[in-house]
Short mmCIF file of C-alpha atoms in Angstrom, two decimals:
data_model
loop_
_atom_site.label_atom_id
_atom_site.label_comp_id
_atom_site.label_asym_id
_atom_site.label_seq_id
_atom_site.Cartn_x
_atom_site.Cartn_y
_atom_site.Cartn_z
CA UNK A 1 -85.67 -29.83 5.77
CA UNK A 2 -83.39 -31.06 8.72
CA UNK A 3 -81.86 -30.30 11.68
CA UNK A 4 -78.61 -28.89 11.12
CA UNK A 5 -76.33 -28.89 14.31
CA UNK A 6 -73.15 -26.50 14.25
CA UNK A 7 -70.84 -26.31 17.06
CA UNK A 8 -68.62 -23.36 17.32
CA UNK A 9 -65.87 -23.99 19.48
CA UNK A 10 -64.02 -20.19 20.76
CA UNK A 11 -60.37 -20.47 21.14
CA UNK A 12 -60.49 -17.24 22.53
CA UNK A 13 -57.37 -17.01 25.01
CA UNK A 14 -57.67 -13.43 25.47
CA UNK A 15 -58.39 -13.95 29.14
CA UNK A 16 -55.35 -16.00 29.60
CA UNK A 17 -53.34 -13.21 27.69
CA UNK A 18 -54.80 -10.50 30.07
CA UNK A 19 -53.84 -13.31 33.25
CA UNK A 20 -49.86 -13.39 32.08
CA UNK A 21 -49.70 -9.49 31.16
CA UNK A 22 -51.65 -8.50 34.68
CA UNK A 23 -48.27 -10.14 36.37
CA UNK A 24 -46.05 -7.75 34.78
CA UNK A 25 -48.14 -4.88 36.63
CA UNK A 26 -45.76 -3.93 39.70
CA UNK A 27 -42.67 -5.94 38.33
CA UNK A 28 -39.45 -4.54 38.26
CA UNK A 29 -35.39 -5.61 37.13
CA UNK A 30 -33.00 -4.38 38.15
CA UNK A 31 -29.07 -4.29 36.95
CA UNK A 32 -26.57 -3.40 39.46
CA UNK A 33 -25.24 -4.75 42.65
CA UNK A 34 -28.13 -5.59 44.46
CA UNK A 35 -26.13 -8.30 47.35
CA UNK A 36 -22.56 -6.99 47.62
CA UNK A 37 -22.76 -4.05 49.53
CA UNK A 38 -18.70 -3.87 48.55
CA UNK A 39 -19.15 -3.97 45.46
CA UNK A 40 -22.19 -1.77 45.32
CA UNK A 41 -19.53 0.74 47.38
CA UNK A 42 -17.35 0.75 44.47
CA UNK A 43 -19.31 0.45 41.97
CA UNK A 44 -20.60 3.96 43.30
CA UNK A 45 -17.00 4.96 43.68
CA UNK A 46 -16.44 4.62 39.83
CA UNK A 47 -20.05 6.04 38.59
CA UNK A 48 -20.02 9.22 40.66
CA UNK A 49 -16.38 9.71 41.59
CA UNK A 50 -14.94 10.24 44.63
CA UNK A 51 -12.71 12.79 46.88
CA UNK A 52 -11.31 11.47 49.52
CA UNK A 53 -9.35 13.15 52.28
CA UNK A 54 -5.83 12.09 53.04
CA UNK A 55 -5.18 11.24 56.44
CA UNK A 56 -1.57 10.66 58.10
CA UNK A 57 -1.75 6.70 57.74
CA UNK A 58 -2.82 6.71 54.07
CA UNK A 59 -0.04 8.78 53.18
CA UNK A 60 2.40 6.63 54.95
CA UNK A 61 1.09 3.62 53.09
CA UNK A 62 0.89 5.08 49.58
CA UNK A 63 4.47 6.92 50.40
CA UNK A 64 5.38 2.71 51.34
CA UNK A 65 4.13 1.31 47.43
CA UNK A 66 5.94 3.85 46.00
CA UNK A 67 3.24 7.24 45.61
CA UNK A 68 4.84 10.00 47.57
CA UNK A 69 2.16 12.56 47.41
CA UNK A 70 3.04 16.40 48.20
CA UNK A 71 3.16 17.84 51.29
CA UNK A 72 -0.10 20.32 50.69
CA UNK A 73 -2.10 17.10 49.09
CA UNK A 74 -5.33 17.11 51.12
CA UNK A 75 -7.39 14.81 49.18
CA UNK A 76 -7.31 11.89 46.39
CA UNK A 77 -9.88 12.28 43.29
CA UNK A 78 -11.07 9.83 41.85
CA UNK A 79 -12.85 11.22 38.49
CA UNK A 80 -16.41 10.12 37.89
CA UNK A 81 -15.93 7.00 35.37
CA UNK A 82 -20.17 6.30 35.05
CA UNK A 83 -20.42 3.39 33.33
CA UNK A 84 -24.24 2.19 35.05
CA UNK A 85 -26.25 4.93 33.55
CA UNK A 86 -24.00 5.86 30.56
CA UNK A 87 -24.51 1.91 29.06
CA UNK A 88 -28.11 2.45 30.30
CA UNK A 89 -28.41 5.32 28.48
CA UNK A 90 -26.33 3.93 25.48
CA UNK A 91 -28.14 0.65 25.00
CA UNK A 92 -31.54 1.70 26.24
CA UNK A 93 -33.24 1.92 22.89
CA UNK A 94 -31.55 -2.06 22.26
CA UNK A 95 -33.16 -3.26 25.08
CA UNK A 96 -36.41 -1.88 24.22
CA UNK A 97 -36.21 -3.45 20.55
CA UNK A 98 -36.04 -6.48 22.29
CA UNK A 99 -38.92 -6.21 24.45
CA UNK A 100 -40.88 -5.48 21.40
CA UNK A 101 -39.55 -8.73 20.09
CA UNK A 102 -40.46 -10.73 23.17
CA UNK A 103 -43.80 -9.27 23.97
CA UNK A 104 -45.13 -11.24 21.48
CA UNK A 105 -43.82 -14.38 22.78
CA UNK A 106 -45.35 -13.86 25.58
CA UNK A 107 -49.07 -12.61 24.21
CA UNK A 108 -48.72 -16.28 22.24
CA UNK A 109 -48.37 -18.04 25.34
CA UNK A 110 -44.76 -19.09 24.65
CA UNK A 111 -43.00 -16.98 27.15
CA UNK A 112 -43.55 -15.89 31.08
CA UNK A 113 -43.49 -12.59 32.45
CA UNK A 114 -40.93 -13.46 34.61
CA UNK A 115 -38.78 -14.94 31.74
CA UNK A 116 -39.50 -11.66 29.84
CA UNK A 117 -38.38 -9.44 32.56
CA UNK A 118 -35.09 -11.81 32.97
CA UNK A 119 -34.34 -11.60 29.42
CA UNK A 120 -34.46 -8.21 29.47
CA UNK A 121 -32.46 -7.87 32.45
CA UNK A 122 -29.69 -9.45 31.26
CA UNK A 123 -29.25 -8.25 27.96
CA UNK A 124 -29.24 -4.93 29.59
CA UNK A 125 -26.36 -6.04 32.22
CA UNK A 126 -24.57 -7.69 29.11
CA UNK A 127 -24.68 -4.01 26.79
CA UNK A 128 -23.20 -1.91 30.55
CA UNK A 129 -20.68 -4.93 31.01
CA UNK A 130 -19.11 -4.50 27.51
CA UNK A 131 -19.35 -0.73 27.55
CA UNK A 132 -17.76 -0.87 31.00
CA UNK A 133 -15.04 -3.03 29.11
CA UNK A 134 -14.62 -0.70 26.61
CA UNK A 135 -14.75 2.29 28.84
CA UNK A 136 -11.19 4.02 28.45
CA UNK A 137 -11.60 7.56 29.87
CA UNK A 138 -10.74 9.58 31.85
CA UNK A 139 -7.21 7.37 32.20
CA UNK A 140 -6.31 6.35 35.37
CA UNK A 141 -2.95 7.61 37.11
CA UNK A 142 0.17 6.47 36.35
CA UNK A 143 1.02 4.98 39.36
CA UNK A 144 -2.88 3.36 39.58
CA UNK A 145 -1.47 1.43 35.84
CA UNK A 146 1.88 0.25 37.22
CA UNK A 147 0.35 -1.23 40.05
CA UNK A 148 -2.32 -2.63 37.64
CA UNK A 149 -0.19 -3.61 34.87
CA UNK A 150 -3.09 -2.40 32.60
CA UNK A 151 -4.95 1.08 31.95
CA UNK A 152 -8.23 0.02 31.54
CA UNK A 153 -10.12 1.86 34.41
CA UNK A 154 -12.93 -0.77 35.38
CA UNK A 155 -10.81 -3.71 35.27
CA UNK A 156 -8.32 -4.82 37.54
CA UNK A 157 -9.59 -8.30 37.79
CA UNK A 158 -12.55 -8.53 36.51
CA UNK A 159 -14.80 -9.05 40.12
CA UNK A 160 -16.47 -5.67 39.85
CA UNK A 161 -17.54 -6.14 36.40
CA UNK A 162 -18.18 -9.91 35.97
CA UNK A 163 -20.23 -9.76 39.62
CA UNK A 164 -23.05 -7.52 38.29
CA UNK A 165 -26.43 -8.58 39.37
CA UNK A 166 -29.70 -9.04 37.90
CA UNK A 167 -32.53 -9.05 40.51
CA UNK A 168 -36.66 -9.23 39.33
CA UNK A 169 -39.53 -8.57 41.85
#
């Protein structure tokens, strides 16, 4: 009889897999305006509304484009337009069907966590910028579309909108 040698050589890479999944643990994305405190302000403005109190100099400027508000006018409302955690809400379930798709990228090796989380990100700040687009109600005031030239409440020119962040730690 003779010496039979066998080798087995383990491609196990389950430790590896644990490594790259052990760096989502803590990680977070985040879709909003995470640098631009301005545009974080408005941004704020438009997804919770806003009443704000008319003082003697703002009617004298509005009154001076062309708004001449009445005499017992007190305050402006603006009417709550959310469009952060309504497309959130809305595309939530879209976002997770592509994590479920990418996970397995990056169990094979063939994607980071960090590119995972990215991905996600912006596919999720891609579904609340087009449902911000679309976003039609409630109508702004007349006088807001003159000056506008459009009625589409979240866009005037586009800043607020096209300047959303994505930010993963």
């Amino acid at each position: 009889m003779s010496n039979l040698r066998i080798n087995i050589r383990d491609k196990n890479r389950i430790p590896e897999i644990r490594k790259e999944l052990s760096k989502a643990r803590g990680k977070k994305a985040k879709v909003g305006y995470v640098k631009d405190s301005e545009l974080a302000m408005i941004a704020a403005v438009h997804e919770y509304g806003a009443k704000i109190k008319v003082t003697d100099k703002m009617r004298g400027y509005l009154a001076s484009q062309g708004l001449h508000l009445k005499a017992d006018t007190t305050h402006i409302v603006i009417p709550e337009r959310s469009f952060m955690r309504t497309g959130a809400d809305l595309y939530g379930k879209d976002v997770q069907k592509k994590a479920e798709q990418l996970i397995d990228k990056v169990i094979a090796g063939n994607l980071s966590v960090e590119t995972f989380f990215e991905q996600l990100a912006n596919e999720l700040k891609g579904k609340i910028q087009e449902h911000a687009i679309d976003l039609n109600n409630p109508v702004n005031h007349p006088f807001t579309v003159e000056q506008k030239g459009s009625n589409n409440p979240l866009i005037d020119d586009g800043g607020l909108i096209g300047k959303m962040e994505v930010d993963i730690n």
